[in-house]
CSV table of C-alpha atoms and ligand atoms in Angstrom, one decimal:
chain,number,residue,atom,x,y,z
A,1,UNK,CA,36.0,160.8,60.7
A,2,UNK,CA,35.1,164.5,59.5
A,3,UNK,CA,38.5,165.9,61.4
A,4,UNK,CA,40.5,162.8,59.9
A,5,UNK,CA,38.9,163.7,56.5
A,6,UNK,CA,40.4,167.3,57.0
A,7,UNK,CA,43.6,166.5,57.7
A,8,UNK,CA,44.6,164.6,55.1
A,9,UNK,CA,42.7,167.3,52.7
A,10,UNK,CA,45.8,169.7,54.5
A,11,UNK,CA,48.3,167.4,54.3
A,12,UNK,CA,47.0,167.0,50.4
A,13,UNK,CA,47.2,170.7,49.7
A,14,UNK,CA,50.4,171.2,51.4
A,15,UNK,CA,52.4,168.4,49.6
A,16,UNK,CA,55.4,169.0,47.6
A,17,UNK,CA,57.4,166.9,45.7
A,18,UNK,CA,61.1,166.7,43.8
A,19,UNK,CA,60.8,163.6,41.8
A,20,UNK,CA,58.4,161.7,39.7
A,21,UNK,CA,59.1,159.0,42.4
A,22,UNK,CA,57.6,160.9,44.8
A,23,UNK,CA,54.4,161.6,43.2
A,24,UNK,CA,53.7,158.3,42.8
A,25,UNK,CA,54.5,156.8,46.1
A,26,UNK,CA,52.1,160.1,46.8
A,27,UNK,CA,49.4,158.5,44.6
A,28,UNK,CA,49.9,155.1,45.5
A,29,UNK,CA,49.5,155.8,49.8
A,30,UNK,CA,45.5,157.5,49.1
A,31,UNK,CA,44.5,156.6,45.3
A,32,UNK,CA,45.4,153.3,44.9
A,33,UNK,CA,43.2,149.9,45.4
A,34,UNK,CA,44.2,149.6,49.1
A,35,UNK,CA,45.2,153.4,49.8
A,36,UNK,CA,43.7,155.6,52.2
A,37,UNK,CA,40.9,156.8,50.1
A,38,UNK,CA,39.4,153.1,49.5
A,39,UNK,CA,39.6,152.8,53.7
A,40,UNK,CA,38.1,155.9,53.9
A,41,UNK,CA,34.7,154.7,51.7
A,42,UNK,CA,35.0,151.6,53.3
A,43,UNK,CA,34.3,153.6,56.3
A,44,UNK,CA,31.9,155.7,55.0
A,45,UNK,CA,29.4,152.6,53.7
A,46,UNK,CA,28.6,152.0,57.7
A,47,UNK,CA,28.2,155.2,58.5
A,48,UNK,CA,24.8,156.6,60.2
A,49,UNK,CA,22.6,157.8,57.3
A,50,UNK,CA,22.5,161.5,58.7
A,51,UNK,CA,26.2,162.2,58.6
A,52,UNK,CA,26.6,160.5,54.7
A,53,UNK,CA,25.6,163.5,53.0
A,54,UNK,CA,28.2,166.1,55.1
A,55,UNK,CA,31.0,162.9,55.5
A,56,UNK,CA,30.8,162.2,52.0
A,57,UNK,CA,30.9,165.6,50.3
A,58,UNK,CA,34.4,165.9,52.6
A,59,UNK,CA,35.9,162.8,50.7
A,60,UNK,CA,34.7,163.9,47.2
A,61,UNK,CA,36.9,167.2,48.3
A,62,UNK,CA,39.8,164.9,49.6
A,63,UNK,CA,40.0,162.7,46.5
A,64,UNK,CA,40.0,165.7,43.9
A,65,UNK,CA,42.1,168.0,46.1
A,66,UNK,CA,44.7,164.9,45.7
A,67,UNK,CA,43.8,164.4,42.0
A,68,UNK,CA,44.7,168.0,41.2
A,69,UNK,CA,47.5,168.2,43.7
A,70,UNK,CA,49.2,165.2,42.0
A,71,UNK,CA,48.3,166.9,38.3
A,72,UNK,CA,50.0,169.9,39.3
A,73,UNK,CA,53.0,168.8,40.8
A,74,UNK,CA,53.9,166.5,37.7
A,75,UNK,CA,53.3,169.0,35.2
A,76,UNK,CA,55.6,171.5,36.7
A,77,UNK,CA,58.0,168.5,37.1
A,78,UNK,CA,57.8,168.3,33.6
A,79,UNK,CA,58.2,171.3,32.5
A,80,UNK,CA,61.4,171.8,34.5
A,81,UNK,CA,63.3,169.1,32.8
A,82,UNK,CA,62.6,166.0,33.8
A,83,UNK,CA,66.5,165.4,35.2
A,84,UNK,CA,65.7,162.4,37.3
A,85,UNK,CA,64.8,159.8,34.4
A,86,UNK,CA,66.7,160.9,31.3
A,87,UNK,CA,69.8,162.2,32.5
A,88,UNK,CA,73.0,159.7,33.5
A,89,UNK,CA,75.5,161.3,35.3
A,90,UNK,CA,77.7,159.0,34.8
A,91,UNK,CA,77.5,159.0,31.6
A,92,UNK,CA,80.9,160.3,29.3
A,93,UNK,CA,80.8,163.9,28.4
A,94,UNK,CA,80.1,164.7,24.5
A,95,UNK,CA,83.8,165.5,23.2
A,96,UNK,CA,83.8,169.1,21.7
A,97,UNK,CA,86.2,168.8,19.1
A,98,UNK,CA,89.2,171.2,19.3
A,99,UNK,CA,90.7,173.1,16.2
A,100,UNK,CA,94.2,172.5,15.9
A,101,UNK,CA,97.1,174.8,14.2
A,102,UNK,CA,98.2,174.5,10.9
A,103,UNK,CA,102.1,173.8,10.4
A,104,UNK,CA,103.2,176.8,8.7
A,105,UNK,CA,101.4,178.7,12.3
A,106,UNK,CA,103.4,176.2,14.4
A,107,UNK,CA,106.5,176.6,12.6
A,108,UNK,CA,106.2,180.3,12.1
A,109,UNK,CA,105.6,180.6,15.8
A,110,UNK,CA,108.5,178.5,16.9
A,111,UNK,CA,111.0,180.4,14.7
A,112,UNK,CA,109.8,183.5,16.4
A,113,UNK,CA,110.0,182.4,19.7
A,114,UNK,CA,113.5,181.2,19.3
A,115,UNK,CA,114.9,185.0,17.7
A,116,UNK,CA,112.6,186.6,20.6
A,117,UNK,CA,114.5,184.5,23.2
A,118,UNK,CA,117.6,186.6,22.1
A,119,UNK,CA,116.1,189.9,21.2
A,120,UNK,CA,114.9,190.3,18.0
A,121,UNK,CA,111.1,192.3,17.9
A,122,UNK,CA,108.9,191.1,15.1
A,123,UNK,CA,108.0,193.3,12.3
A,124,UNK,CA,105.1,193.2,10.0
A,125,UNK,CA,104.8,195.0,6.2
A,126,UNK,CA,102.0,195.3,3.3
A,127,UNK,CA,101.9,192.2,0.8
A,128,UNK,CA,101.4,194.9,-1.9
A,129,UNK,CA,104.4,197.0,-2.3
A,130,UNK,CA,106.3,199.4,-4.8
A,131,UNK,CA,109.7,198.3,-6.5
A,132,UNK,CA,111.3,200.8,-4.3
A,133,UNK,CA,110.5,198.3,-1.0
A,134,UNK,CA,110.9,195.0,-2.9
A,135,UNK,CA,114.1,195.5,-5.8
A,136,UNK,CA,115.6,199.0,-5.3
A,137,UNK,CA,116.5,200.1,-2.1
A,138,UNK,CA,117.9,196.1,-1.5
A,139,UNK,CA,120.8,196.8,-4.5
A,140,UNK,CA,118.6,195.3,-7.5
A,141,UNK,CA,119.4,198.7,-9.9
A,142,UNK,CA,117.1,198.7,-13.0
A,143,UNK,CA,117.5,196.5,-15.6
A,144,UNK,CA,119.2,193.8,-13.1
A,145,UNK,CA,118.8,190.6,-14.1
A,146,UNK,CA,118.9,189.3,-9.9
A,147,UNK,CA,115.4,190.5,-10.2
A,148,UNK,CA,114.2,187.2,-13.0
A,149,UNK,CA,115.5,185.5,-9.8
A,150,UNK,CA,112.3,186.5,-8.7
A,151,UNK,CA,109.5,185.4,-10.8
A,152,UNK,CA,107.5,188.6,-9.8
A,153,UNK,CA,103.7,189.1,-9.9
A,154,UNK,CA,103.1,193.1,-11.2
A,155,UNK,CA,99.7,194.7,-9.9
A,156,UNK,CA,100.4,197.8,-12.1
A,157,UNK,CA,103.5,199.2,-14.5
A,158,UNK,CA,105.4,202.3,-14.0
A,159,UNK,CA,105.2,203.0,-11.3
A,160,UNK,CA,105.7,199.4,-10.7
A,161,UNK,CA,103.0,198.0,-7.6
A,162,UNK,CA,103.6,194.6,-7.0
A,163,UNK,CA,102.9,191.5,-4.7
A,164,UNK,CA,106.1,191.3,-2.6
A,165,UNK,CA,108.2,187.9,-3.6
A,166,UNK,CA,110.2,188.4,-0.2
A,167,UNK,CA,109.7,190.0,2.7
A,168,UNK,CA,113.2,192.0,3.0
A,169,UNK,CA,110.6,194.5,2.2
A,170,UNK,CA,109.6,194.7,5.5
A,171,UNK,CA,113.6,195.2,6.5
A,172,UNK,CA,113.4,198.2,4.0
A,173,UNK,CA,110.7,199.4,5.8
A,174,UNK,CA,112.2,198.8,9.6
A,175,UNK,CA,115.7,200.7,8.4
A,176,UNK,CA,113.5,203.8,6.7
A,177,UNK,CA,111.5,203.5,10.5
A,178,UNK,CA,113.9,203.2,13.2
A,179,UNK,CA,117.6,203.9,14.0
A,180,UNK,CA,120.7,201.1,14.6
A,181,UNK,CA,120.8,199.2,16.8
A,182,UNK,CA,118.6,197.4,15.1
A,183,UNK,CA,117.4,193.7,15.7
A,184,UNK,CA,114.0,192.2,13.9
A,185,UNK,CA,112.4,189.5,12.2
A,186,UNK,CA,110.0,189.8,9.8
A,187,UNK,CA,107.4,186.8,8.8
A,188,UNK,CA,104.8,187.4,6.1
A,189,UNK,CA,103.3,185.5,2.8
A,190,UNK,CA,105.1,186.0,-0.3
A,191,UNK,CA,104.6,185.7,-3.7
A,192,UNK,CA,106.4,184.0,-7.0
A,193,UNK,CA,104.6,183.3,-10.5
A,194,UNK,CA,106.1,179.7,-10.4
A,195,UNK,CA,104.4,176.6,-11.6
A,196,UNK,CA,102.7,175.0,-8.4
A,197,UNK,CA,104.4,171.6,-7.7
A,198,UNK,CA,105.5,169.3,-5.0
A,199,UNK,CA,108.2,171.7,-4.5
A,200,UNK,CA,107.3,174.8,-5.5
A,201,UNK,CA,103.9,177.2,-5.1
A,202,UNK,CA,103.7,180.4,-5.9
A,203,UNK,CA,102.5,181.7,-2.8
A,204,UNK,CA,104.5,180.7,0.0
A,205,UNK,CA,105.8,182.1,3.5
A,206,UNK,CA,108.8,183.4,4.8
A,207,UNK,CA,110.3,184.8,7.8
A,208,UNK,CA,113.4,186.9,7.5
A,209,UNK,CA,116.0,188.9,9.8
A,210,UNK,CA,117.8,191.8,10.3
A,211,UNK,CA,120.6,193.0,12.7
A,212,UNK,CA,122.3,196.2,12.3
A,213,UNK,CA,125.2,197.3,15.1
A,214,UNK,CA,128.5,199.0,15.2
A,215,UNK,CA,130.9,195.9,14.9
A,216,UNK,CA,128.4,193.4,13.5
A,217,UNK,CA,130.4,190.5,11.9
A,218,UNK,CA,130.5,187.5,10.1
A,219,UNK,CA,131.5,185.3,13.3
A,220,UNK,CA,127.8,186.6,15.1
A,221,UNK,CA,125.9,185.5,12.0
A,222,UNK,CA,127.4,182.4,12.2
A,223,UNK,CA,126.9,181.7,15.8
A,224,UNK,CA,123.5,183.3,15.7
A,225,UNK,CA,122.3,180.7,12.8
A,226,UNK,CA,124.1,177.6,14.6
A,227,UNK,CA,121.5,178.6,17.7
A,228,UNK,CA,118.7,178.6,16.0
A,229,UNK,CA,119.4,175.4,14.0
A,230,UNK,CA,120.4,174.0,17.4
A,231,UNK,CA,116.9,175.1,19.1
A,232,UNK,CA,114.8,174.2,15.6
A,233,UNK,CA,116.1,170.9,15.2
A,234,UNK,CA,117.6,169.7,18.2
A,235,UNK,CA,121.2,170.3,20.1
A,236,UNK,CA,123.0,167.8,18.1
A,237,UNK,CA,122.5,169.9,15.0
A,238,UNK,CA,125.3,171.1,12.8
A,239,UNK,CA,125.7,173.8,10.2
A,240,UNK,CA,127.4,174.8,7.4
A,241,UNK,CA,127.6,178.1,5.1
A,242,UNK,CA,128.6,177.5,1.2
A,243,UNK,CA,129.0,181.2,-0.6
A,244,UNK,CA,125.7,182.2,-2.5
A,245,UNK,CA,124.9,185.5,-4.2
A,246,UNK,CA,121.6,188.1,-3.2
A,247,UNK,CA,121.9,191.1,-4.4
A,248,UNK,CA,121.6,193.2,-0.8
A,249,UNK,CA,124.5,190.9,0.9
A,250,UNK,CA,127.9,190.9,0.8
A,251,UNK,CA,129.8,187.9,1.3
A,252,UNK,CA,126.2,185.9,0.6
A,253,UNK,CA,126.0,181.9,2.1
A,254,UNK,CA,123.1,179.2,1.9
A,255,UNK,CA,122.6,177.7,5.0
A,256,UNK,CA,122.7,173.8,5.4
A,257,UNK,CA,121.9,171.8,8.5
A,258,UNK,CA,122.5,168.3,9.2
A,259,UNK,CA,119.8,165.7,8.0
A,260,UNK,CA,117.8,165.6,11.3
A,261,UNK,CA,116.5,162.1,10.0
A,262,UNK,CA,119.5,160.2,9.3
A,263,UNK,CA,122.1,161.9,11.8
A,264,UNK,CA,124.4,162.7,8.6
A,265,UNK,CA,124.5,159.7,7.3
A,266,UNK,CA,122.8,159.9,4.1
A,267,UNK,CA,119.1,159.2,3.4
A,268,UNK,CA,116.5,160.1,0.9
A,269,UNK,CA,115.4,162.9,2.2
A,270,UNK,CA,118.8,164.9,2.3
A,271,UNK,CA,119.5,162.8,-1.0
A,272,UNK,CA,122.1,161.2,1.0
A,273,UNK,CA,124.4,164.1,1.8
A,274,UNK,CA,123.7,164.6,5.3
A,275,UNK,CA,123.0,168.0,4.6
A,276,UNK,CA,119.4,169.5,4.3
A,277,UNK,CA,119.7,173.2,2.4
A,278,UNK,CA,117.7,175.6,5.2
A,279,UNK,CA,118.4,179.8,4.6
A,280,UNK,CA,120.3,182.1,2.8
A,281,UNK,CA,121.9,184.9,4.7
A,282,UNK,CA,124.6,187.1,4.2
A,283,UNK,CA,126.5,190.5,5.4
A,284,UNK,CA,124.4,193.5,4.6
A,285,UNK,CA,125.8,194.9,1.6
A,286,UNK,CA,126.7,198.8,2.4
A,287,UNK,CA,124.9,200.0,-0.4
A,288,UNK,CA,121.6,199.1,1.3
A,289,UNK,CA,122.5,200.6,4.6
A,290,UNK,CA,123.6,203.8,2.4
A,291,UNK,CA,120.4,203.9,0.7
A,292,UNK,CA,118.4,203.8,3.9
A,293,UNK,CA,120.5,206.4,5.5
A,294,UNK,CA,122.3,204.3,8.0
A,295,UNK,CA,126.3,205.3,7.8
A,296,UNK,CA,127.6,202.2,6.2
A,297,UNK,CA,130.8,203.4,7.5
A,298,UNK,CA,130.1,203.1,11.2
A,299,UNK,CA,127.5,200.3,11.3
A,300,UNK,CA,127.6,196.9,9.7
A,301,UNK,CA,125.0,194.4,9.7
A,302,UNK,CA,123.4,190.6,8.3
A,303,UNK,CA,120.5,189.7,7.5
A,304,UNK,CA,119.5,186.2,6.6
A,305,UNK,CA,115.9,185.1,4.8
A,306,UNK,CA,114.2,181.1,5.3
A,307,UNK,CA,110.8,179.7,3.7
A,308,UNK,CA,108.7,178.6,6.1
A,309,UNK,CA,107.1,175.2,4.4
A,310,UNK,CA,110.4,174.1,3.7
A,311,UNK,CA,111.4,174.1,7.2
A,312,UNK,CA,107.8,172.8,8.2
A,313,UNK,CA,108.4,170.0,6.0
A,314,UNK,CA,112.0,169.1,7.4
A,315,UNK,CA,110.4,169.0,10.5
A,316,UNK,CA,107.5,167.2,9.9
A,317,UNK,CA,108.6,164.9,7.1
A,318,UNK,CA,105.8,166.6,4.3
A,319,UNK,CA,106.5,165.8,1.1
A,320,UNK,CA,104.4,167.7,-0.7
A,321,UNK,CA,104.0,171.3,-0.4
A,322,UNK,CA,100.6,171.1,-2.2
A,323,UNK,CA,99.3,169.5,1.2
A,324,UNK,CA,99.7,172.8,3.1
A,325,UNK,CA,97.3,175.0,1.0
A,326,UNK,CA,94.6,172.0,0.4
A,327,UNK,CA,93.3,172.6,4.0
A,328,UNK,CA,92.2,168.8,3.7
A,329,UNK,CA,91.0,167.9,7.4
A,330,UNK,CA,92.7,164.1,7.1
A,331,UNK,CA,96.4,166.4,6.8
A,332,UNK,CA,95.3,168.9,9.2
A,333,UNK,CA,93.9,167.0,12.3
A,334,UNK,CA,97.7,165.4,12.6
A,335,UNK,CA,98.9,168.6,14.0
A,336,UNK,CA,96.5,168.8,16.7
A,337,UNK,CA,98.7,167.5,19.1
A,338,UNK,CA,101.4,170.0,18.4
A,339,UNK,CA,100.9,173.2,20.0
B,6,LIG,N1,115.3,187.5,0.5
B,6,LIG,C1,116.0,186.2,0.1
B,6,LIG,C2,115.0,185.4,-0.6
B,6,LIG,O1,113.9,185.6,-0.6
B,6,LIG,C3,116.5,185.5,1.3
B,6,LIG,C4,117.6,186.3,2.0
B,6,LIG,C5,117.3,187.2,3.0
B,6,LIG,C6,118.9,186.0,1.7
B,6,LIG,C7,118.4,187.9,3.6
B,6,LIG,C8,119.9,186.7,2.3
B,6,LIG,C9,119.6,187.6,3.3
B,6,LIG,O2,115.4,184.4,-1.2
């Protein structure tokens, strides 16, 4: 009995165990009613009175070595996570919720892509400029009245610093920068003092380009334009130039494309036309390419100019420009599909 005792004191202290399962079907095979400790007493009661004292002091060590063995084990169980009963792995994964774009990104990035797919680099300028950057070196001369076309917001007077209300500044600053041949787009927020409305805000985005060559002509703008339409708003798309007036071109046109919505035909949204009014573009007007020292006599150029939300809400059917500066989740979680 005293070597049986023994053993099962080393097989006490030497047992490990990886679940709470185990513990207990550890407890249960020597602690409980008809375990191996009960047998063991019942064993012990007809033992010879001499070897009770020695005999029994062995299983006092065997039950507590098993008591504190079992203790042990299920504390550091514990403290390790207990994984086995709280954790379902087959449970569904918590859904992190992902961000999604806003439209004026997804648009701005699209129209990018599609002028980078033919060459153009992308150039950046300062929202707070000087009249020379904004109005004077793009034809406006003093006094003009094309600048009231531009309801502009003045930081400080004479010398005039101003918020930029397009950014052909940034094509001032490309032509002062580098040398023909030269082929860019320029996105950037710009500012008008206009009542906000459903159609109008008075800070909105544009993106605008530039190409300056020997032999640029009308026919490239054209076909340039009638690419982009067609890779904005589908191959079917058609385009049209009526004559317009800016200051820094020479003939000037408005771009239209055909009504993406109704085919042509005539809906609400091109106010039954067929036509949806997109850019305005034009010929660079020599005078510009004078003033910024490119030899209007050897290069030409054109340069054309589009808002951003308007094209956004052409393509996404908004009706409200309002919606795009709200940053109201209920508006912006519908984009989340478009990347
Ligand atoms: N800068 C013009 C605007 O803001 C757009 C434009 C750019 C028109 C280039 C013609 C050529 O309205």
């Amino acid at each position: 009995m005293h070597n049986k005792i023994s053993k099962f004191i080393q097989e006490a202290e030497s047992f490990s165990a990886e679940t709470i399962e185990q513990i207990e079907a550890f407890r249960i095979k020597f602690l409980s009613k008809k375990g191996v400790i009960s047998e063991l007493f019942e064993e012990f009661k007809i033992l010879p009175g001499e070897q009770k004292k020695e005999v029994g002091q062995l299983l006092n060590q065997l039950k507590n070595t098993l008591q504190d063995r079992i203790n042990s084990l299920k504390d550091q169980l514990g403290s390790e996570v207990t994984t086995s009963n709280i954790q379902d792995l087959s449970l569904p994964g918590t859904a992190i919720n992902q961000g999604s774009r806003h439209p004026i990104s997804i648009v701005r990035k699209e129209i990018l892509d599609i002028f980078s797919r033919i060459g153009f680099t992308v150039s950046e300028g300062p929202e707070i400029e000087d009249d020379k950057h904004v109005f004077s070196a793009l034809n406006f001369p003093p006094e003009h009245p094309a600048r009231d076309m531009q309801d502009t917001f003045f930081i400080e007077k004479n010398p005039d610093i101003l918020l930029r209300t397009h950014t052909s500044s940034i094509q001032v600053r490309v032509m002062e920068n580098t040398r023909p041949p030269i082929r860019t787009v320029s996105p950037g927020r710009v500012f008008r003092n206009e009542a906000i409305s459903a159609r109008a805000h008075c800070i909105f985005h544009q993106v605008e380009g530039l190409y300056i060559d020997e032999k640029v002509s009308f026919a490239d703008l054209k076909q340039t334009l009638l690419y982009f339409a067609k890779e904005l708003f589908g191959e079917d798309t058609k385009i049209r130039l009526r004559p317009s007036y800016f200051p820094f071109t020479e003939p000037s046109a408005e771009m239209d494309v055909s009504c993406n919505l109704c085919g042509g035909k005539g809906c609400n949204v091109c106010k039954y036309t067929g036509w949806l009014e997109v850019l305005g573009c034009g010929m660079v007007d020599p005078n510009v390419l004078d003033f910024n020292n490119i030899d209007s006599s050897k290069y030409t150029g054109f340069a054309f100019g589009m808002g951003i939300e308007r094209i956004a809400m052409l393509k996404f059917q908004i009706r409200d420009l309002r919606l795009y500066f709200e940053n109201d989740l209920r508006f912006l979680e519908q984009f989340s599909s478009v990347v």
